[in-house]
C-alpha cells in the first residue's frame, strides 16, 4: 500500500484565498436553500434553531462565526473556507463538501451522517461527538486535530490521512477503508471497529500499541510462556 498523494497547501489566512478580493460581506439570517456565492460571513452568531437546509456555499469564507443547532442538512460547500468557527449541535446530514477547508474550527454534537467529502482538509480542529456514519470521505485530511468520540461506522474512507492528530474513542464498526494512512496519528484508540482497520497503513510502533486490542478482537489469548509440566509422581514397581 502506498501513502496518499500530496494535497495542495491549505490557506491559513483569509488573504490567501484565491477569491479573497471577490468576497462580499454577508449580514442577516440564513435562508432555506439560500445561495451564498463569494460571500464572507464574519463574526456572526447564527440564531439557534435556524433552518437553512439545501443552502449552497460557493467560494465563500466563514470566519469566527457560531452555528448553534443550525439545520444545514443537504447543504453544499464548494471551495468554501471556514476559520475559528464553532458548529455546535448542528445538522449537516447529507451535506456535500468539495475542495473546502476548516481551520481552527470546533465541531461538537454535529450530525453529519451520509455526508460526502472530497478533497477536504480539517486543520487544528476539534471534533467531539461528530456523527459521520455512512459518510463518504475521499482525499480528506485531519491535520493536527483531536477526534473524540467520532463515529465513522459504516462510512467509506478512501485516501484519508491523520497527520499529527489524536483519535480518541472513535467508532469504525463496519467501515470500509482504502488507502487510509494512520501513520501520522499521535494516538489511536477506538471504541469499536478494530476489525474494520483492514485497508489502513500503520507504523510498527502503532502496531505494538494496537496489539492488545487487535488480539482481543481476534479472540487471541496472549501468554508469556507455556505452563510448566507437572513432574511425574508415579512410583515404579
Coordinates of N, CA, C and O in Angstrom, one line a residue, residues 7 77-79 95-101 115-121 136-141 158:
X7 N -1.4 16.8 -1.0 CA -2.5 17.7 -1.3 C -2.1 19.1 -1.4 O -1.0 19.5 -0.8
X77 N -21.0 22.7 0.1 CA -19.9 23.6 0.3 C -18.8 23.3 -0.8 O -18.1 22.3 -0.7
X78 N -18.7 24.2 -1.8 CA -17.8 24.1 -2.8 C -16.7 25.2 -2.7 O -17.1 26.4 -2.8
X79 N -15.5 24.9 -2.6 CA -14.4 25.9 -2.5 C -14.7 26.8 -1.3 O -14.6 28.0 -1.4
X95 N -24.9 16.5 3.7 CA -24.2 17.7 3.1 C -23.1 17.2 2.2 O -22.5 16.1 2.4
X96 N -22.7 18.0 1.2 CA -21.7 17.7 0.3 C -20.6 18.8 0.3 O -20.8 20.0 0.3
X97 N -19.3 18.3 0.5 CA -18.2 19.2 0.6 C -17.2 18.9 -0.5 O -16.8 17.7 -0.7
X98 N -16.7 19.9 -1.2 CA -15.7 19.7 -2.3 C -14.7 20.8 -2.2 O -15.0 22.0 -2.1
X99 N -13.4 20.4 -2.2 CA -12.3 21.4 -2.3 C -12.5 22.5 -1.2 O -12.4 23.7 -1.5
X100 N -12.8 22.1 0.0 CA -13.0 23.0 1.1 C -12.1 22.7 2.3 O -11.4 21.7 2.3
X101 N -12.0 23.7 3.2 CA -11.1 23.5 4.4 C -11.7 24.2 5.6 O -12.4 25.2 5.5
X115 N -22.9 12.3 4.8 CA -22.3 13.4 4.1 C -21.3 12.9 3.1 O -20.8 11.7 3.2
X116 N -21.0 13.7 2.2 CA -19.9 13.4 1.2 C -18.9 14.4 1.2 O -19.2 15.6 1.1
X117 N -17.6 14.0 1.3 CA -16.5 14.9 1.4 C -15.4 14.5 0.4 O -15.0 13.3 0.4
X118 N -15.0 15.4 -0.5 CA -13.9 15.1 -1.4 C -12.9 16.3 -1.4 O -13.3 17.4 -1.6
X119 N -11.7 16.0 -1.2 CA -10.6 17.0 -1.1 C -11.0 18.0 -0.1 O -11.1 19.2 -0.4
X120 N -11.1 17.6 1.2 CA -11.5 18.4 2.3 C -10.4 18.3 3.3 O -9.9 17.2 3.6
X121 N -10.0 19.4 4.0 CA -9.0 19.4 5.0 C -9.5 20.0 6.3 O -10.2 21.1 6.3
X136 N -19.1 9.4 3.1 CA -18.1 9.0 2.1 C -17.0 10.1 2.1 O -17.3 11.2 1.8
X137 N -15.8 9.7 2.5 CA -14.7 10.6 2.6 C -13.6 10.2 1.6 O -13.1 9.1 1.7
X138 N -13.3 11.1 0.7 CA -12.3 10.8 -0.3 C -11.3 11.9 -0.3 O -11.6 13.1 -0.5
X139 N -10.0 11.5 -0.1 CA -9.0 12.5 0.0 C -9.3 13.6 1.0 O -9.3 14.8 0.7
X140 N -9.5 13.1 2.2 CA -9.8 14.0 3.4 C -8.6 14.0 4.3 O -8.1 12.9 4.6
X141 N -8.1 15.1 4.8 CA -7.0 15.2 5.8 C -7.5 15.8 7.1 O -8.1 16.8 7.1
X158 N -11.5 6.7 1.8 CA -10.5 6.5 0.7 C -9.5 7.6 0.7 O -9.9 8.8 0.4

